[in-house]
Amino acid sequence: MNTLTQLRFLTAGESHGPGLTAILEGMPAGLGLEPASINGDLARRQRGFGSGGRMRIEQDRVRLTAGVMNGLTTGAPVALYIENLDWENWRDREVRPMTVPRPGHADLTGAIKYGYRELRLALERASARETAARVAVGAVCRRLLREFDISVGSYVVQIGHVIAALSDDLPYEERFALAEENDVRCPDPTGAQGMHEAIRQAMARKDTLGGVFEVVATGLPPGLGSHVHWDRRLSGRLMMAVGSIQAIKGVEIGRGFENAARFGTEVHDEIVIDDCLSGAGARTRLARTSNRAGGLEGGITTGQPLLVRAAMKPISTTLTPLHSVDLASGEAAPTRYERSDVCAVPRAAVVGEAMVAVVLADALLEKLGGDSLAEMRPRFAALRQGTLADLEMDNVPWQL
Ligand code: EPS
């Protein structure tokens, strides 16, 4: 099962085991790759108000153990390893049996599927600890995108009932920068205060909170993805990748759900001639008056910013017990608290960036081909950009 066409990546590792392993296959040769650029994203994933005690234990750092020589990718699989510092607290320890499944976690469904006789076996792999490995892989893909001036950022727009007030005029790069300045990753300072307070209240009432984040990619060329087959549409590929993140329950491209309540004439991004570029020597370009489609039409990039929005459910490990059943006794039993987070939306946004970066790097490789960065560059420069000159029409009668 894979939504990628050129790249492949696997992760392995348990939440409280020795560490996380990832292998990324299909990266072209010649890409400069230092652990520092990956560690920056790993650190960003660890920040955020609402985390439990675990984030005070971990200090995620990557070890690049294959596919990079002399600071450059070789085209061979890139192997990445992140140590779990918490392992020291678990190894050789007698672990308390876990027999009461938490509603919302994979405890029960995992045990039904795999026949586990101990629920922790499901928890260990279902845990969002695995997202550290995804962020490491995403950071490598982001390095490739950056070579073509494509950037991917994110910010939080809702936590619980608190919704950020963001002006449509606020440029994405500014949103990304503002999001780095507070512990809920929200570009609206007032909204950020409200979100921080909402998480604090959830802590006080021994509960958890979800929310919504946006991931935006800028600098994309038009023409990535395809309309010709269901599994080649970039919209679906992005939705699967982001929807596969732990606790994500809804993914939309642009304002998908909001647009569903509007007339078509209020939704579609009208096509105009960009006069700024016309005149002697310049090629006339087509432009849009809005970007409600979120940068994709027919499952293909339009060249406008690509916007993916994701809804995260409240974390299922709650300090206030929920009704469940003790599978050992067969009796009704309250859930027992396991150390966990109160709100992970600010951190999930960084994971969303990683998954979007992987899908976009894959789509770029699909479009350009190439075993090395050097082969990709001239092909990128030759891509159609949606100028009138690029789109000559036959304009004669024809037959299907
Ligand atoms: C998680 C539970 C918590 C989180 C963990 C995801 O871990 P622990 O049970 O060790 O306290 O902190 O996330 C991470 C370790 C991480 O790196 O993001 C869960 O049950 O999903």
Short mmCIF file of C-alpha atoms and ligand atoms in Angstrom, two decimals:
data_model
loop_
_atom_site.label_atom_id
_atom_site.label_comp_id
_atom_site.label_asym_id
_atom_site.label_seq_id
_atom_site.Cartn_x
_atom_site.Cartn_y
_atom_site.Cartn_z
CA MET A 1 0.00 0.00 0.00
CA ASN A 2 1.69 3.19 -1.10
CA THR A 3 0.49 6.55 -2.30
CA LEU A 4 3.92 7.44 -3.69
CA THR A 5 5.05 6.76 -7.25
CA GLN A 6 8.81 7.46 -7.29
CA LEU A 7 9.74 7.52 -3.64
CA ARG A 8 9.16 4.82 -1.06
CA PHE A 9 9.55 5.14 2.66
CA LEU A 10 9.13 2.80 5.55
CA THR A 11 9.23 3.50 9.25
CA ALA A 12 9.78 0.98 12.03
CA GLY A 13 10.02 1.33 15.78
CA GLU A 14 7.98 1.17 18.96
CA SER A 15 7.13 4.14 21.14
CA HIS A 16 9.09 2.83 24.15
CA GLY A 17 11.56 0.65 22.28
CA PRO A 18 15.19 1.55 21.52
CA GLY A 19 14.46 3.89 18.61
CA LEU A 20 12.84 4.69 15.28
CA THR A 21 14.18 3.69 11.89
CA ALA A 22 13.21 5.04 8.50
CA ILE A 23 14.38 4.22 4.98
CA LEU A 24 13.68 6.60 2.13
CA GLU A 25 14.26 5.15 -1.31
CA GLY A 26 14.23 7.06 -4.59
CA MET A 27 16.01 10.30 -3.65
CA PRO A 28 18.11 11.57 -6.56
CA ALA A 29 21.89 11.81 -6.23
CA GLY A 30 23.67 15.06 -5.53
CA LEU A 31 21.43 16.57 -2.85
CA GLY A 32 23.32 18.17 0.02
CA LEU A 33 22.12 16.58 3.24
CA GLU A 34 23.31 17.34 6.75
CA PRO A 35 21.76 16.00 9.96
CA ALA A 36 21.39 19.62 11.13
CA SER A 37 18.65 20.43 8.62
CA ILE A 38 16.71 17.33 9.68
CA ASN A 39 17.28 18.00 13.38
CA GLY A 40 15.76 21.47 12.98
CA ASP A 41 12.45 19.95 11.93
CA LEU A 42 12.66 17.28 14.62
CA ALA A 43 13.03 20.04 17.22
CA ARG A 44 10.07 21.94 15.75
CA ARG A 45 7.95 18.80 16.07
CA GLN A 46 8.83 18.59 19.75
CA ARG A 47 7.73 22.13 20.64
CA GLY A 48 4.19 23.05 21.53
CA PHE A 49 2.06 23.68 24.60
CA GLY A 50 -0.03 20.71 25.68
CA SER A 51 2.68 18.04 25.47
CA GLY A 52 3.04 15.54 28.30
CA GLY A 53 6.20 14.55 30.21
CA ARG A 54 7.65 12.54 27.35
CA MET A 55 8.80 15.60 25.43
CA ARG A 56 10.98 16.61 28.39
CA ILE A 57 12.74 13.26 28.05
CA GLU A 58 13.27 13.11 24.29
CA GLN A 59 15.70 15.31 22.35
CA ASP A 60 15.28 13.94 18.88
CA ARG A 61 18.41 13.82 16.74
CA VAL A 62 18.86 11.89 13.53
CA ARG A 63 21.70 9.59 12.56
CA LEU A 64 22.11 9.28 8.81
CA THR A 65 23.53 5.81 8.35
CA ALA A 66 23.17 5.20 4.60
CA GLY A 67 22.64 6.91 1.26
CA VAL A 68 24.74 9.99 2.03
CA MET A 69 28.46 10.26 1.38
CA ASN A 70 30.62 13.33 1.68
CA GLY A 71 27.48 15.33 2.56
CA LEU A 72 25.64 14.43 -0.66
CA THR A 73 22.95 11.84 -1.42
CA THR A 74 24.22 9.07 -3.70
CA GLY A 75 20.86 7.91 -5.05
CA ALA A 76 20.95 4.90 -2.72
CA PRO A 77 18.31 4.44 0.02
CA VAL A 78 18.71 7.02 2.79
CA ALA A 79 18.58 5.38 6.22
CA LEU A 80 17.68 7.46 9.25
CA TYR A 81 17.72 6.51 12.93
CA ILE A 82 16.34 8.40 15.92
CA GLU A 83 17.07 7.12 19.39
CA ASN A 84 14.29 6.95 21.99
CA LEU A 85 15.89 8.39 25.12
CA ASP A 86 12.92 7.04 27.14
CA TRP A 87 14.14 3.51 26.35
CA GLU A 88 16.46 3.69 29.37
CA ASN A 89 13.37 4.02 31.60
CA TRP A 90 11.69 0.95 30.10
CA ARG A 91 14.40 -1.58 29.37
CA ASP A 92 14.68 -4.43 31.85
CA ARG A 93 11.62 -3.10 33.68
CA GLU A 94 8.60 -5.24 34.57
CA VAL A 95 5.76 -3.62 32.64
CA ARG A 96 2.29 -3.53 34.25
CA PRO A 97 -0.23 -5.52 32.18
CA MET A 98 -2.66 -3.40 30.15
CA THR A 99 -6.08 -5.02 29.79
CA VAL A 100 -8.51 -2.05 29.67
CA PRO A 101 -8.66 -0.60 26.12
CA ARG A 102 -8.89 3.19 25.77
CA PRO A 103 -11.77 4.35 23.54
CA GLY A 104 -10.29 6.14 20.55
CA HIS A 105 -6.84 4.50 20.66
CA ALA A 106 -5.86 1.37 18.70
CA ASP A 107 -5.81 -0.74 21.90
CA LEU A 108 -9.01 -2.67 21.17
CA THR A 109 -9.00 -2.71 17.38
CA GLY A 110 -5.31 -3.67 17.32
CA ALA A 111 -5.92 -6.57 19.72
CA ILE A 112 -8.91 -7.79 17.67
CA LYS A 113 -6.92 -7.65 14.47
CA TYR A 114 -3.65 -9.19 15.69
CA GLY A 115 -4.90 -11.39 18.54
CA TYR A 116 -2.71 -9.59 21.08
CA ARG A 117 -2.90 -10.96 24.62
CA GLU A 118 -1.51 -7.66 25.99
CA LEU A 119 -2.89 -4.31 24.79
CA ARG A 120 0.43 -2.48 25.00
CA LEU A 121 1.55 -4.27 21.86
CA ALA A 122 -0.98 -2.19 19.89
CA LEU A 123 -0.17 1.04 21.71
CA GLU A 124 3.54 0.75 21.06
CA ARG A 125 3.19 0.94 17.31
CA ALA A 126 0.01 3.01 17.06
CA SER A 127 1.63 5.77 19.13
CA ALA A 128 2.36 9.11 17.51
CA ARG A 129 5.98 8.65 18.54
CA GLU A 130 6.32 7.24 15.02
CA THR A 131 5.74 10.72 13.61
CA ALA A 132 9.33 11.66 14.54
CA ALA A 133 10.48 9.26 11.80
CA ARG A 134 8.02 10.78 9.33
CA VAL A 135 9.33 14.26 10.09
CA ALA A 136 12.90 13.10 9.46
CA VAL A 137 11.88 11.66 6.06
CA GLY A 138 9.87 14.82 5.32
CA ALA A 139 12.91 16.96 6.10
CA VAL A 140 14.92 15.14 3.43
CA CYS A 141 12.11 15.69 0.91
CA ARG A 142 11.91 19.33 1.94
CA ARG A 143 15.61 19.70 1.14
CA LEU A 144 14.91 18.47 -2.39
CA LEU A 145 11.96 20.86 -2.80
CA ARG A 146 14.04 23.77 -1.56
CA GLU A 147 16.45 23.26 -4.48
CA PHE A 148 13.53 24.30 -6.69
CA ASP A 149 12.39 27.16 -4.40
CA ILE A 150 9.37 25.22 -3.21
CA SER A 151 8.69 25.65 0.49
CA VAL A 152 6.27 23.99 2.86
CA GLY A 153 5.05 25.56 6.09
CA SER A 154 2.20 25.22 8.54
CA TYR A 155 0.23 26.93 11.27
CA VAL A 156 -2.64 26.15 13.61
CA VAL A 157 -6.02 27.78 12.92
CA GLN A 158 -8.18 26.18 15.62
CA ILE A 159 -7.82 24.51 18.99
CA GLY A 160 -11.05 23.40 20.63
CA HIS A 161 -13.53 26.24 20.10
CA VAL A 162 -10.86 28.91 19.60
CA ILE A 163 -10.46 29.93 15.95
CA ALA A 164 -7.63 32.18 14.71
CA ALA A 165 -8.60 35.43 12.98
CA LEU A 166 -6.36 35.55 9.91
CA SER A 167 -6.70 38.17 7.21
CA ASP A 168 -6.64 36.75 3.68
CA ASP A 169 -3.99 39.39 2.95
CA LEU A 170 -1.52 37.98 5.46
CA PRO A 171 1.15 36.35 3.24
CA TYR A 172 1.91 32.70 3.91
CA GLU A 173 5.60 33.30 4.62
CA GLU A 174 4.55 35.74 7.37
CA ARG A 175 2.08 33.23 8.76
CA PHE A 176 4.82 30.60 8.97
CA ALA A 177 7.18 33.04 10.72
CA LEU A 178 4.52 34.21 13.20
CA ALA A 179 3.58 30.60 13.97
CA GLU A 180 7.15 29.94 15.12
CA GLU A 181 6.82 32.69 17.73
CA ASN A 182 4.33 31.06 20.08
CA ASP A 183 3.81 27.64 21.64
CA VAL A 184 0.58 26.82 19.79
CA ARG A 185 1.93 27.62 16.28
CA CYS A 186 -0.79 30.18 15.62
CA PRO A 187 0.00 33.28 13.49
CA ASP A 188 -2.74 35.34 15.20
CA PRO A 189 -1.30 36.50 18.57
CA THR A 190 -4.75 36.99 20.15
CA GLY A 191 -5.94 33.63 18.86
CA ALA A 192 -2.72 32.07 20.18
CA GLN A 193 -3.47 33.38 23.68
CA GLY A 194 -6.99 31.96 23.49
CA MET A 195 -5.67 28.59 22.29
CA HIS A 196 -3.06 28.48 25.04
CA GLU A 197 -5.80 29.21 27.59
CA ALA A 198 -8.11 26.55 26.09
CA ILE A 199 -5.34 23.94 26.48
CA ARG A 200 -4.72 25.11 30.05
CA GLN A 201 -8.42 24.68 30.82
CA ALA A 202 -8.42 21.20 29.27
CA MET A 203 -5.49 20.31 31.56
CA ALA A 204 -7.37 21.70 34.58
CA ARG A 205 -10.42 19.62 33.77
CA LYS A 206 -8.28 16.55 33.10
CA ASP A 207 -9.31 16.38 29.48
CA THR A 208 -7.82 16.68 25.98
CA LEU A 209 -8.37 18.93 22.95
CA GLY A 210 -8.13 18.66 19.18
CA GLY A 211 -8.05 21.29 16.47
CA VAL A 212 -7.31 22.23 12.89
CA PHE A 213 -4.02 23.09 11.16
CA GLU A 214 -3.14 24.24 7.68
CA VAL A 215 -0.15 23.15 5.61
CA VAL A 216 0.77 25.37 2.68
CA ALA A 217 3.27 24.78 -0.11
CA THR A 218 4.44 27.78 -2.11
CA GLY A 219 6.56 28.03 -5.25
CA LEU A 220 5.05 24.93 -6.87
CA PRO A 221 5.08 24.77 -10.65
CA PRO A 222 1.73 24.11 -12.33
CA GLY A 223 1.30 20.61 -13.72
CA LEU A 224 2.24 18.25 -10.86
CA GLY A 225 -0.12 15.31 -10.35
CA SER A 226 -2.65 14.16 -12.93
CA HIS A 227 -6.36 14.03 -13.71
CA VAL A 228 -6.16 10.82 -15.74
CA HIS A 229 -6.57 8.18 -13.02
CA TRP A 230 -7.89 8.08 -9.46
CA ASP A 231 -4.62 7.14 -7.84
CA ARG A 232 -2.64 9.75 -9.75
CA ARG A 233 -4.72 12.72 -8.57
CA LEU A 234 -2.54 14.78 -6.26
CA SER A 235 -5.57 15.75 -4.17
CA GLY A 236 -6.22 12.14 -3.16
CA ARG A 237 -2.53 11.42 -2.65
CA LEU A 238 -2.19 14.38 -0.29
CA MET A 239 -5.36 13.47 1.58
CA MET A 240 -4.18 9.93 2.18
CA ALA A 241 -0.75 11.05 3.33
CA VAL A 242 -2.08 13.67 5.76
CA GLY A 243 -5.07 11.55 6.78
CA SER A 244 -2.68 8.76 7.78
CA ILE A 245 -1.22 10.88 10.57
CA GLN A 246 -2.27 9.61 13.99
CA ALA A 247 -5.55 11.24 15.24
CA ILE A 248 -6.26 13.08 11.94
CA LYS A 249 -9.94 12.62 11.14
CA GLY A 250 -10.56 15.07 8.31
CA VAL A 251 -8.49 16.50 5.45
CA GLU A 252 -9.62 19.09 2.93
CA ILE A 253 -7.93 20.82 0.01
CA GLY A 254 -8.46 24.56 0.16
CA ARG A 255 -11.79 25.43 1.74
CA GLY A 256 -13.36 22.12 0.71
CA PHE A 257 -16.19 21.93 3.26
CA GLU A 258 -16.90 25.67 3.30
CA ASN A 259 -17.10 25.71 -0.52
CA ALA A 260 -19.72 22.95 -0.38
CA ALA A 261 -22.20 25.50 1.02
CA ARG A 262 -21.63 28.06 -1.77
CA PHE A 263 -22.73 28.57 -5.39
CA GLY A 264 -20.22 27.63 -8.05
CA THR A 265 -19.85 31.23 -9.13
CA GLU A 266 -18.78 32.10 -5.59
CA VAL A 267 -16.21 29.31 -5.44
CA HIS A 268 -14.25 28.87 -8.65
CA ASP A 269 -11.09 30.87 -9.18
CA GLU A 270 -11.59 32.95 -12.29
CA ILE A 271 -8.92 33.00 -14.97
CA VAL A 272 -7.55 36.35 -16.10
CA ILE A 273 -4.68 37.64 -18.17
CA ASP A 274 -1.89 38.89 -15.99
CA ASP A 275 -1.27 42.31 -17.58
CA CYS A 276 1.80 43.01 -15.48
CA LEU A 277 3.66 40.50 -17.55
CA SER A 278 2.42 41.58 -20.97
CA GLY A 279 4.20 44.10 -23.16
CA ALA A 280 7.30 44.04 -25.25
CA GLY A 281 9.48 40.99 -24.63
CA ALA A 282 7.29 39.56 -21.88
CA ARG A 283 5.08 36.51 -22.25
CA THR A 284 1.43 36.88 -21.31
CA ARG A 285 0.62 34.75 -18.33
CA LEU A 286 -2.69 33.47 -17.06
CA ALA A 287 -3.52 34.29 -13.47
CA ARG A 288 -6.35 33.74 -10.97
CA THR A 289 -8.35 36.25 -9.01
CA SER A 290 -8.57 33.96 -5.96
CA ASN A 291 -7.34 30.57 -4.69
CA ARG A 292 -10.38 28.91 -3.18
CA ALA A 293 -9.43 25.63 -4.88
CA GLY A 294 -6.34 25.50 -2.67
CA GLY A 295 -3.87 25.18 -5.53
CA LEU A 296 -5.26 22.05 -7.22
CA GLU A 297 -7.62 21.60 -10.16
CA GLY A 298 -8.29 18.14 -11.62
CA GLY A 299 -5.80 16.71 -9.15
CA ILE A 300 -3.05 18.84 -10.73
CA THR A 301 -1.21 21.82 -9.24
CA THR A 302 -2.29 25.20 -10.60
CA GLY A 303 0.89 26.96 -9.54
CA GLN A 304 -0.94 28.78 -6.76
CA PRO A 305 -0.19 28.05 -3.10
CA LEU A 306 -1.30 24.53 -2.21
CA LEU A 307 -3.45 24.50 0.93
CA VAL A 308 -4.19 21.35 2.91
CA ARG A 309 -6.31 21.61 6.06
CA ALA A 310 -6.51 18.81 8.61
CA ALA A 311 -8.71 18.20 11.64
CA MET A 312 -7.24 16.37 14.62
CA LYS A 313 -9.46 14.68 17.18
CA PRO A 314 -8.78 15.21 20.89
CA ILE A 315 -6.14 12.77 22.14
CA SER A 316 -7.75 9.54 23.34
CA THR A 317 -5.73 9.13 26.53
CA THR A 318 -7.74 11.21 29.02
CA LEU A 319 -6.91 11.77 32.69
CA THR A 320 -10.65 11.64 33.38
CA PRO A 321 -11.57 7.96 32.95
CA LEU A 322 -13.92 6.80 30.19
CA HIS A 323 -16.14 3.73 30.35
CA SER A 324 -14.47 0.60 29.05
CA VAL A 325 -14.16 -3.11 29.81
CA ASP A 326 -11.36 -4.99 31.53
CA LEU A 327 -10.65 -7.76 29.05
CA ALA A 328 -8.93 -9.84 31.78
CA SER A 329 -11.95 -9.92 34.13
CA GLY A 330 -14.70 -9.38 31.56
CA GLU A 331 -16.13 -6.66 33.83
CA ALA A 332 -16.94 -3.03 33.09
CA ALA A 333 -13.96 -0.89 34.11
CA PRO A 334 -12.82 2.74 33.84
CA THR A 335 -9.79 3.46 31.65
CA ARG A 336 -6.50 3.75 33.54
CA TYR A 337 -4.40 6.80 32.75
CA GLU A 338 -1.19 6.38 30.83
CA ARG A 339 1.18 9.35 30.58
CA SER A 340 0.22 11.27 27.45
CA ASP A 341 -0.35 14.70 25.90
CA VAL A 342 -3.29 17.07 26.42
CA CYS A 343 -3.15 18.65 22.96
CA ALA A 344 -0.80 17.76 20.12
CA VAL A 345 -2.24 19.96 17.35
CA PRO A 346 0.75 22.38 17.21
CA ARG A 347 3.09 19.40 16.80
CA ALA A 348 0.85 17.57 14.35
CA ALA A 349 1.09 20.60 12.04
CA VAL A 350 4.82 19.94 11.64
CA VAL A 351 4.06 16.29 10.88
CA GLY A 352 1.54 17.52 8.28
CA GLU A 353 4.29 19.57 6.64
CA ALA A 354 6.46 16.46 6.45
CA MET A 355 3.79 14.32 4.81
CA VAL A 356 2.96 17.07 2.30
CA ALA A 357 6.68 17.51 1.54
CA VAL A 358 7.02 13.78 0.83
CA VAL A 359 4.04 13.74 -1.57
CA LEU A 360 5.21 16.90 -3.35
CA ALA A 361 8.80 15.67 -3.71
CA ASP A 362 7.36 12.47 -5.18
CA ALA A 363 5.13 14.42 -7.59
CA LEU A 364 8.09 16.56 -8.65
CA LEU A 365 10.20 13.47 -9.33
CA GLU A 366 7.28 11.95 -11.22
CA LYS A 367 7.10 15.01 -13.45
CA LEU A 368 10.83 15.52 -13.95
CA GLY A 369 12.30 12.04 -13.67
CA GLY A 370 16.04 12.09 -13.23
CA ASP A 371 18.50 10.18 -11.14
CA SER A 372 20.37 13.26 -10.03
CA LEU A 373 19.68 16.83 -9.09
CA ALA A 374 21.75 17.92 -12.10
CA GLU A 375 19.37 16.05 -14.43
CA MET A 376 16.32 17.53 -12.75
CA ARG A 377 17.32 21.20 -12.99
CA PRO A 378 17.07 21.78 -16.76
CA ARG A 379 13.85 19.77 -16.88
CA PHE A 380 12.37 21.96 -14.18
CA ALA A 381 13.41 25.11 -16.06
CA ALA A 382 11.63 23.80 -19.18
CA LEU A 383 8.27 23.13 -17.50
CA ARG A 384 5.19 24.77 -18.99
CA GLN A 385 4.20 27.71 -16.81
CA GLY A 386 0.73 28.48 -18.15
CA THR A 387 1.68 31.40 -20.36
CA LEU A 388 -0.37 31.92 -23.52
CA ALA A 389 2.71 31.03 -25.55
CA ASP A 390 2.85 27.69 -23.69
CA LEU A 391 -0.73 26.87 -24.61
CA GLU A 392 -1.09 27.09 -28.37
CA MET A 393 -4.50 25.83 -29.53
CA ASP A 394 -5.24 24.13 -32.89
CA ASN A 395 -8.64 25.82 -32.97
CA VAL A 396 -9.99 23.62 -35.81
CA PRO A 397 -12.99 21.24 -35.88
CA TRP A 398 -12.10 17.65 -34.90
CA GLN A 399 -13.66 14.27 -34.05
CA LEU A 400 -13.56 12.21 -30.85
C1 EPS B 1 1.57 9.00 22.59
C2 EPS B 1 1.73 9.09 23.97
C3 EPS B 1 2.82 9.90 24.58
C4 EPS B 1 3.26 10.95 23.58
C5 EPS B 1 3.67 10.21 22.32
C6 EPS B 1 2.42 9.74 21.64
O1 EPS B 1 3.96 9.14 24.85
P1 EPS B 1 4.20 8.48 26.28
O2 EPS B 1 3.15 7.40 26.40
O3 EPS B 1 5.59 7.91 26.24
O4 EPS B 1 4.04 9.55 27.31
O5 EPS B 1 4.25 11.77 24.09
O6 EPS B 1 4.36 11.04 21.44
C7 EPS B 1 5.72 10.98 21.41
C8 EPS B 1 6.47 10.23 22.20
C9 EPS B 1 6.30 11.86 20.39
O7 EPS B 1 7.54 11.83 20.20
O8 EPS B 1 5.53 12.57 19.77
C10 EPS B 1 0.51 8.16 22.00
O9 EPS B 1 -0.06 7.33 22.73
O10 EPS B 1 0.20 8.29 20.81
#
